Coordinates of C-alpha atoms in Angstrom, one line a residue:
M1 CA -0.6 -12.2 10.5
N2 CA 2.9 -12.6 9.4
I3 CA 2.6 -9.6 6.5
V4 CA 4.9 -7.3 4.2
L5 CA 4.4 -3.7 2.9
I6 CA 6.4 -2.5 0.2
Y7 CA 7.6 0.5 -1.9
P8 CA 8.3 -0.1 -4.9
F9 CA 10.5 1.2 -7.5
F10 CA 9.9 3.8 -10.1
P11 CA 11.1 2.7 -13.4
I12 CA 12.5 5.5 -14.3
D13 CA 15.3 7.1 -13.0
R14 CA 15.3 10.6 -10.6
V15 CA 17.4 13.5 -11.0
H16 CA 17.6 14.0 -7.6
I17 CA 17.3 10.6 -5.6
E18 CA 16.8 12.0 -2.6
N19 CA 13.1 12.9 -3.6
I20 CA 12.2 9.4 -3.8
E21 CA 14.7 7.0 -1.7
A22 CA 12.4 7.1 1.6
P23 CA 9.4 5.5 1.9
P24 CA 6.3 7.3 2.5
I25 CA 5.5 8.4 6.0
G26 CA 2.3 7.1 5.7
L27 CA 3.7 3.6 5.6
H28 CA 5.1 3.8 8.4
Y29 CA 2.5 4.6 10.9
L30 CA 0.2 1.7 9.1
G31 CA 2.7 -0.6 9.9
A32 CA 3.8 0.9 13.5
L33 CA -0.6 0.3 13.8
L34 CA -0.9 -2.9 13.2
R35 CA 2.6 -4.0 15.1
E36 CA 0.5 -3.0 18.3
Q37 CA -2.6 -5.1 17.0
G38 CA -0.2 -8.1 16.7
H39 CA 1.1 -8.4 13.5
E40 CA 3.8 -9.6 12.1
V41 CA 4.6 -6.8 9.9
E42 CA 8.0 -6.8 7.4
L43 CA 8.8 -3.1 5.5
L44 CA 10.9 -3.6 2.8
N45 CA 12.3 0.0 1.2
W46 CA 12.6 -1.0 -2.8
Y47 CA 12.8 2.8 -4.5
D48 CA 15.9 0.7 -5.9
I49 CA 15.5 -3.1 -6.5
K50 CA 15.5 -2.3 -10.0
N51 CA 19.3 -2.3 -9.5
K52 CA 19.2 -5.3 -7.2
P53 CA 17.2 -8.4 -8.6
H54 CA 18.8 -10.4 -7.3
V55 CA 17.3 -8.8 -3.6
I56 CA 13.9 -10.0 -4.6
H57 CA 14.8 -13.7 -4.6
E58 CA 16.2 -13.7 -1.8
A59 CA 13.4 -12.3 -0.3
L60 CA 10.5 -14.8 -2.3
A61 CA 13.3 -17.3 0.3
A62 CA 13.0 -15.5 3.2
L63 CA 9.5 -13.8 3.0
N64 CA 6.3 -15.9 4.8
P65 CA 3.4 -13.3 3.8
E66 CA 0.0 -14.1 3.7
L67 CA -0.5 -10.6 3.0
I68 CA 1.0 -8.2 0.9
G69 CA 0.5 -4.3 0.6
F70 CA 2.5 -2.7 -1.5
S71 CA 2.3 1.8 -1.4
I72 CA 1.3 2.8 -5.0
F73 CA 1.7 6.7 -6.1
H74 CA 1.8 7.3 -9.6
G75 CA 5.1 6.9 -10.8
N76 CA 5.8 3.6 -9.0
R77 CA 3.1 2.4 -9.9
W78 CA 4.8 0.1 -12.7
G79 CA 7.7 -0.7 -10.0
G80 CA 4.5 -1.9 -7.8
I81 CA 2.6 -4.2 -11.2
H82 CA 5.8 -5.5 -11.6
L83 CA 6.4 -6.5 -8.4
A84 CA 3.0 -7.6 -7.9
K85 CA 3.6 -10.0 -10.1
I86 CA 6.2 -11.6 -8.8
F87 CA 5.0 -12.9 -4.9
K88 CA 1.1 -13.2 -7.5
E89 CA 3.2 -16.0 -9.0
H90 CA 5.7 -17.1 -5.3
F91 CA 1.8 -17.0 -3.2
P92 CA -0.8 -18.4 -5.4
G93 CA -3.3 -18.1 -2.9
V94 CA -2.1 -14.6 -0.5
P95 CA -4.2 -11.5 -1.7
V96 CA -2.1 -8.9 -3.2
V97 CA -2.9 -5.5 -1.6
F98 CA -2.4 -1.2 -3.2
G99 CA -2.9 1.3 -1.3
G100 CA -1.3 4.8 -2.3
I101 CA -2.9 7.8 -3.7
G102 CA -1.4 5.7 -7.1
A103 CA -4.2 2.6 -6.5
T104 CA -7.4 5.0 -5.0
F105 CA -7.0 7.1 -8.9
L106 CA -7.4 3.7 -11.0
D107 CA -8.3 1.3 -8.6
D108 CA -10.7 -0.5 -11.3
H109 CA -8.5 0.2 -13.9
L110 CA -5.5 -1.6 -11.8
L111 CA -8.2 -4.2 -11.1
R112 CA -9.7 -4.6 -14.6
H113 CA -6.1 -5.0 -16.0
F114 CA -3.8 -6.9 -13.9
P115 CA -5.4 -9.7 -11.8
W116 CA -1.9 -9.9 -8.7
I117 CA -3.9 -7.8 -7.9
D118 CA -6.8 -9.0 -5.6
I119 CA -7.4 -5.7 -3.8
I120 CA -7.0 -1.6 -4.0
V121 CA -7.6 0.4 -0.3
R122 CA -8.1 3.8 -1.2
G123 CA -7.7 6.7 1.4
E124 CA -6.5 7.2 4.3
G125 CA -5.6 3.5 5.1
E126 CA -4.8 3.0 8.8
I127 CA -8.0 2.3 9.5
T128 CA -10.3 0.6 6.5
F129 CA -6.4 -2.0 5.7
P130 CA -6.5 -3.5 9.4
A131 CA -10.4 -4.4 8.8
L132 CA -9.7 -5.9 5.7
I133 CA -7.1 -8.5 8.1
Q134 CA -9.3 -9.0 10.4
R135 CA -12.3 -10.0 7.6
I136 CA -9.8 -12.0 5.8
E137 CA -8.8 -13.7 9.0
E138 CA -12.3 -14.1 9.9
Q139 CA -13.3 -15.1 6.4
K140 CA -16.2 -13.1 6.1
S141 CA -17.3 -10.9 3.4
F142 CA -15.9 -7.8 2.4
D143 CA -19.3 -6.0 1.2
N144 CA -19.8 -2.7 3.2
L145 CA -16.2 -2.4 4.3
P146 CA -15.5 1.9 3.7
G147 CA -12.9 2.8 1.6
L148 CA -12.3 -0.8 -0.4
T149 CA -12.6 -1.7 -4.2
F150 CA -12.3 -5.5 -5.3
R151 CA -13.1 -8.5 -7.4
A152 CA -16.4 -10.6 -6.7
G153 CA -16.0 -13.2 -9.8
S154 CA -15.9 -11.9 -12.8
I155 CA -17.7 -7.5 -11.2
I156 CA -15.2 -4.9 -10.3
Q157 CA -17.0 -4.1 -6.3
R158 CA -16.2 0.0 -5.3
N159 CA -17.8 0.3 -1.5
R160 CA -18.5 3.9 0.0
D161 CA -15.6 6.1 0.8
A162 CA -14.2 5.7 4.5
E163 CA -14.4 8.2 6.5
H164 CA -11.0 10.4 6.1
I165 CA -9.9 10.1 10.5
E166 CA -10.8 12.7 12.4
D167 CA -8.1 12.9 15.2
L168 CA -4.5 11.6 14.1
D169 CA -3.3 11.3 18.2
Y170 CA -5.2 7.7 17.8
L171 CA -2.4 6.7 15.2
P172 CA 0.7 5.4 17.3
M173 CA 3.9 7.0 16.9
P174 CA 6.4 5.4 14.2
A175 CA 9.6 6.0 15.6
A176 CA 7.9 3.3 18.4
H177 CA 9.0 1.0 15.9
Y178 CA 10.7 2.1 13.0
S179 CA 14.1 4.5 12.1
F180 CA 13.7 6.6 9.6
H181 CA 15.1 9.9 9.2
H182 CA 12.2 12.1 7.6
L183 CA 9.6 14.7 8.4
A184 CA 6.0 14.7 7.3
V185 CA 4.5 18.4 9.3
S186 CA 1.2 17.5 8.0
R187 CA -1.4 14.2 6.0
G188 CA -1.7 14.4 2.2
C189 CA 0.1 16.6 -0.7
P190 CA -0.4 20.2 0.4
G191 CA -0.7 20.8 -3.6
K192 CA -3.8 21.8 -4.8
C193 CA -3.5 20.6 -8.5
T194 CA -6.8 17.8 -9.9
F195 CA -6.0 15.3 -9.6
C196 CA -3.2 14.2 -7.3
G197 CA -4.4 17.0 -4.4
S198 CA -8.3 16.6 -4.4
P199 CA -9.1 17.6 -1.4
K200 CA -11.7 14.3 -1.1
F201 CA -9.1 12.6 0.3
W202 CA -5.4 13.6 -0.1
G203 CA -6.6 17.6 1.8
S204 CA -3.6 18.2 4.1
R205 CA -4.2 18.3 7.6

């Protein structure tokens, strides 16, 4: 499958651009895993795309996606919503999937208010997302796929949570597929705040 993964822009300018210019390492892990499973994966770092609108039109002309995924924090969720609408208008039959911390905690809200978003992958996506792709390819139901929230007709269906990945060595090394200049030495948020740092999904490991 031809898959496009997008790290969308932050509508509000940041004082320290280095805090947002690198895509999350999890997006590289996901892209590497999908490539090793035989998929074509394009990873677009669009943290500053609002200053380069022509790039969006160039991408729409060049890309031929069969599935589009967005990596959503809270700060860039509106950038993701904006871009998802553009992509959905251009590729109406292509599923648009949101994942990441922002999508995990706003799954019902995003699907209820933005009809161009089709599916939310909650929590860690390296098992749920490839399983979702397989079901799309085989035209099978999304029922009982853990970690998924999706629109089933007029109903928003929220499947049970997915389990944590216990053996992180199961995942391929992103450096075998991508060049990047940042390093994460733990998985999940190191903070313990009530919302984003909930150990239910994102406890640091």
